[in-house]
Coordinates of C-alpha atoms in Angstrom, one line a residue:
X78 CA 18.0 -29.4 44.3
X79 CA 14.4 -29.6 45.4
X80 CA 15.0 -32.7 47.5
X81 CA 18.1 -31.1 49.0
X82 CA 16.2 -27.9 50.0
X83 CA 13.3 -30.0 51.4
X84 CA 15.8 -32.0 53.5
X85 CA 17.5 -28.9 54.8
X86 CA 14.2 -27.3 55.8
X87 CA 13.1 -30.5 57.6
X88 CA 16.4 -30.8 59.6
X89 CA 16.2 -27.1 60.6
X90 CA 13.3 -27.9 62.8
X91 CA 15.5 -30.3 64.8
X92 CA 17.3 -28.4 67.5
X93 CA 20.1 -30.9 68.0
X94 CA 21.4 -33.3 65.4
X95 CA 24.8 -34.9 64.9
X96 CA 27.3 -33.1 62.5
X97 CA 30.6 -34.1 61.0
X98 CA 33.3 -31.7 59.9
X99 CA 33.6 -31.4 56.1
X100 CA 37.4 -31.9 56.2
X101 CA 39.4 -34.2 58.3
X102 CA 42.0 -31.5 58.7
X103 CA 41.8 -27.8 57.7
X104 CA 44.7 -28.3 55.3
X105 CA 42.6 -30.7 53.3
X106 CA 40.7 -27.7 52.0
X107 CA 43.9 -26.7 50.2
X108 CA 44.3 -30.1 48.6
X109 CA 40.8 -30.1 47.3
X110 CA 41.2 -26.5 46.0
X111 CA 44.3 -27.6 44.1
X112 CA 42.4 -30.5 42.6
X113 CA 39.6 -28.2 41.5
X114 CA 42.1 -25.7 40.1
X115 CA 43.7 -28.4 38.0
X116 CA 40.4 -29.2 36.5
X117 CA 39.4 -25.6 36.0
X118 CA 42.6 -24.8 34.2
X119 CA 42.2 -27.8 32.0
X120 CA 38.6 -26.7 31.0
X121 CA 39.8 -23.1 30.4
X122 CA 42.4 -24.2 27.9
X123 CA 40.5 -26.9 26.2
X124 CA 37.0 -25.4 25.8
X125 CA 35.1 -24.4 23.7
X126 CA 37.4 -26.1 21.2
X127 CA 36.6 -29.6 22.4
X128 CA 32.9 -28.8 22.2
X129 CA 32.8 -28.4 18.4
X130 CA 35.0 -31.4 17.4
X131 CA 32.9 -33.5 15.0
X132 CA 32.6 -37.3 15.5
X133 CA 33.6 -37.3 19.2
X134 CA 31.6 -38.7 22.1
X135 CA 30.5 -35.3 23.4
X136 CA 29.2 -34.3 20.0
X137 CA 27.4 -37.6 19.5
X138 CA 25.8 -37.4 23.0
X139 CA 24.8 -33.8 22.3
X140 CA 23.1 -35.0 19.0
X141 CA 21.3 -37.8 20.8
X142 CA 20.1 -35.4 23.5
X143 CA 18.6 -33.2 20.8
X144 CA 16.9 -36.2 19.1
X145 CA 15.5 -37.3 22.5
X146 CA 13.9 -33.9 23.0
X147 CA 12.7 -33.1 19.5
X148 CA 11.8 -36.5 18.1
X149 CA 11.8 -39.1 20.9
X150 CA 10.3 -41.7 18.5
X151 CA 13.6 -41.7 16.6
X152 CA 15.8 -42.0 19.7
X153 CA 17.9 -45.2 19.8
X154 CA 20.6 -44.7 22.4
X155 CA 18.8 -46.3 25.3
X156 CA 21.9 -47.4 27.2
X157 CA 22.5 -43.7 27.9
X158 CA 18.9 -42.7 28.4
X159 CA 19.2 -40.8 31.7
X160 CA 22.4 -39.0 30.7
X161 CA 20.7 -37.8 27.5
X162 CA 17.5 -36.9 29.3
X163 CA 19.6 -34.8 31.7
X164 CA 21.5 -33.1 28.9
X165 CA 18.5 -32.5 26.7
X166 CA 16.7 -30.7 29.6
X167 CA 19.9 -28.6 30.2
X168 CA 20.1 -27.7 26.5
X169 CA 16.5 -26.6 26.2
X170 CA 16.4 -24.7 29.4
X171 CA 19.6 -22.8 28.7
X172 CA 18.8 -22.0 25.0
X173 CA 22.4 -21.2 24.4
X174 CA 25.1 -22.0 21.7
X175 CA 26.6 -25.5 21.6
X176 CA 30.0 -24.1 22.6
X177 CA 28.6 -22.5 25.8
X178 CA 26.4 -25.5 26.7
X179 CA 29.3 -28.0 26.4
X180 CA 31.7 -25.8 28.3
X181 CA 29.2 -25.4 31.1
X182 CA 28.5 -29.1 31.2
X183 CA 32.2 -29.8 31.4
X184 CA 32.4 -27.6 34.5
X185 CA 30.0 -30.1 36.3
X186 CA 33.0 -32.4 36.4
X187 CA 34.3 -30.3 39.2
X188 CA 32.1 -32.5 41.4
X189 CA 34.5 -35.4 40.8
X190 CA 37.2 -34.4 43.2
X191 CA 34.6 -33.4 45.8
X192 CA 32.8 -36.8 45.6
X193 CA 36.1 -38.7 45.6
X194 CA 37.3 -36.8 48.8
X195 CA 34.0 -37.6 50.6
X196 CA 34.4 -41.3 49.7
X197 CA 38.0 -41.4 50.7
X198 CA 37.3 -39.6 53.9
X199 CA 34.7 -42.2 54.9
X200 CA 37.2 -45.1 54.7
X201 CA 40.7 -43.6 55.3
X202 CA 40.0 -41.0 58.1
X203 CA 40.3 -43.6 60.8
X204 CA 43.5 -45.0 59.4
X205 CA 45.5 -41.8 59.0
X206 CA 44.1 -38.2 58.9
X207 CA 46.4 -37.3 56.0
X208 CA 45.2 -40.1 53.7
X209 CA 42.0 -38.6 52.3
X210 CA 43.7 -35.5 50.9
X211 CA 46.7 -37.4 49.6
X212 CA 44.4 -40.0 48.0
X213 CA 42.4 -37.2 46.3
X214 CA 45.4 -35.4 44.9
X215 CA 47.0 -38.7 43.7
X216 CA 43.7 -39.7 42.0
X217 CA 43.3 -36.4 40.3
X218 CA 46.9 -35.8 39.1
X219 CA 48.2 -39.3 38.5
X220 CA 45.3 -41.7 37.8
X221 CA 43.2 -42.1 34.7
X222 CA 40.9 -45.0 34.0
X223 CA 42.3 -45.3 30.4
X224 CA 45.6 -43.6 30.0
X225 CA 47.5 -43.5 33.3
X226 CA 50.1 -40.8 33.2
X227 CA 48.7 -39.3 30.0
X228 CA 49.2 -35.7 31.1
X229 CA 53.0 -36.4 31.5
X230 CA 53.2 -37.5 27.9
X231 CA 51.2 -34.3 27.0
X232 CA 53.8 -32.2 28.8
X233 CA 56.6 -34.0 26.9
X234 CA 54.8 -33.1 23.6
X235 CA 54.2 -29.5 24.8
X236 CA 58.0 -29.0 25.4
X237 CA 59.3 -30.9 22.3
X238 CA 56.8 -30.4 19.5
X239 CA 56.6 -27.0 17.8
X240 CA 53.9 -25.5 15.5
X241 CA 51.0 -27.4 16.8
X242 CA 47.9 -26.1 18.6
X243 CA 46.9 -27.1 22.1
X244 CA 44.1 -29.2 20.6
X245 CA 46.4 -31.0 18.2
X246 CA 48.8 -31.8 21.1
X247 CA 45.9 -33.2 23.1
X248 CA 44.8 -35.4 20.2
X249 CA 48.3 -36.7 19.7
X250 CA 48.6 -37.5 23.4
X251 CA 45.2 -39.3 23.3
X252 CA 46.4 -41.4 20.4
X253 CA 49.4 -42.6 22.3
X254 CA 47.8 -43.1 25.7
X255 CA 44.5 -44.8 24.8
X256 CA 42.5 -41.6 25.0
X257 CA 44.1 -40.7 28.3
X258 CA 43.6 -37.0 27.8
X259 CA 39.9 -37.4 26.9
X260 CA 37.9 -39.9 28.8
X261 CA 36.9 -41.3 32.1
X262 CA 38.3 -40.6 35.6
X263 CA 40.2 -37.4 34.6
X264 CA 36.9 -35.8 33.6
X265 CA 37.9 -33.7 30.7
X266 CA 34.6 -34.6 28.9
X267 CA 31.2 -34.6 30.4
X268 CA 29.9 -37.9 29.2
X269 CA 27.6 -40.7 30.6
X270 CA 30.6 -42.6 32.0
X271 CA 31.6 -39.6 34.1
X272 CA 28.1 -39.3 35.6
X273 CA 28.0 -43.1 36.3
X274 CA 31.4 -42.9 38.0
X275 CA 30.0 -40.2 40.4
X276 CA 27.1 -42.5 41.2
X277 CA 29.4 -45.4 41.8
X278 CA 31.5 -43.4 44.2
X279 CA 28.3 -42.4 46.0
X280 CA 27.3 -46.1 46.4
X281 CA 30.8 -47.0 47.7
X282 CA 30.5 -44.3 50.3
X283 CA 27.0 -45.6 51.3
X284 CA 28.5 -49.1 51.9
X285 CA 30.1 -47.8 55.1
X286 CA 27.2 -45.6 56.2
X287 CA 25.2 -47.0 59.2
X288 CA 23.2 -43.9 60.0
X289 CA 20.5 -44.3 57.4
X290 CA 17.5 -46.5 58.3
X291 CA 17.0 -49.8 56.5
X292 CA 14.0 -48.7 54.4
X293 CA 15.5 -45.4 53.3
X294 CA 18.8 -47.2 52.5
X295 CA 17.0 -49.7 50.4
X296 CA 15.1 -47.1 48.5
X297 CA 18.1 -44.8 47.9
X298 CA 20.5 -47.6 46.9
X299 CA 18.0 -49.2 44.5
X300 CA 17.4 -45.8 42.9
X301 CA 21.2 -45.2 42.5
X302 CA 21.7 -48.6 40.9
X303 CA 18.8 -48.2 38.4
X304 CA 20.0 -44.6 37.6
X305 CA 23.6 -45.8 37.1
X306 CA 22.5 -48.6 34.8
X307 CA 20.4 -46.3 32.7
X308 CA 23.2 -43.8 32.5
X309 CA 26.1 -46.0 31.6
X310 CA 25.9 -49.8 31.9
X311 CA 29.5 -50.7 32.6
X312 CA 29.8 -49.1 36.0
X313 CA 26.6 -50.5 37.4
X314 CA 27.5 -54.0 36.1
X315 CA 31.0 -53.8 37.6
X316 CA 29.7 -52.6 40.9
X317 CA 27.1 -55.4 41.1
X318 CA 29.8 -58.0 40.4
X319 CA 32.1 -56.3 43.0
X320 CA 29.3 -56.5 45.6
X321 CA 28.7 -60.2 44.8
X322 CA 32.4 -61.1 45.4
X323 CA 32.7 -58.8 48.4
X324 CA 29.5 -60.3 49.9
X325 CA 31.0 -63.7 49.9
X326 CA 34.2 -62.5 51.7
X327 CA 32.6 -60.2 54.2
X328 CA 29.2 -61.5 55.2
X329 CA 29.5 -60.1 58.7
X330 CA 29.3 -56.5 57.7
X331 CA 25.8 -55.1 58.3
X332 CA 25.4 -53.0 55.2
X333 CA 26.6 -55.4 52.6
X334 CA 23.4 -57.5 52.6
X335 CA 21.3 -54.4 52.4
X336 CA 23.4 -53.2 49.4
X337 CA 23.2 -56.6 47.6
X338 CA 19.4 -56.7 48.0
X339 CA 19.0 -53.1 46.9
X340 CA 21.2 -53.7 43.9
X341 CA 19.2 -56.7 42.8
X342 CA 16.0 -54.7 43.2
X343 CA 17.4 -51.8 41.2
X344 CA 18.5 -54.1 38.4
X345 CA 15.0 -55.7 38.4
X346 CA 13.5 -52.2 38.0
X347 CA 15.7 -51.7 35.0

């Protein structure tokens, strides 16, 4: 927030600077609103019940965040260091109940559709103006990194199974769809993988950005790589491998070399 405010104040001094519309078409605002509403309704019906389930990822990450703050010498979950540091600060600054804290953290997943739209707009706007909004809706409603069409199976259970709570139905759907109603892209839980996914989308967006100077690009991309690795290892490792393969195939693109060098430096920092 501090960096964002400083950047805004700095650019206000400039009388003329280039701007881009937030949406390719005005109707895109409706698509993004629908995606956000889908998430918001999911959070409304699932929390605070999800927040107090014992033995789950969110409860384990909550416990690790408490340990990191109170007794850092006993902290052992270093692959998720930055995610737990972020959550531990949030917990201590809010001074609220676990149900309220977890429910509020889950609401941060509303950033997922926004980040995805910005990334899709960067690459698809020039192909067809309708594609960014369609891609965002398709990704939110029909794609899940683990379970695919898990929510369709949940609807089937909802219509056919009686005398089960909403939470029991979600657990049953997760069991049959490889945790499709819980993890990953869908963003029902606020976990390190979700944060790392946002960082990876940001880095994919930056691959096509030619407006940032070389020095600033190197610093920003290196920082994002190191942060991603210290938040959730898988996404940073996958993206580094993707860059290596993509670099072999597309050496003529100006930003790919900068991205590869920045990634190597970011991993070296880690």
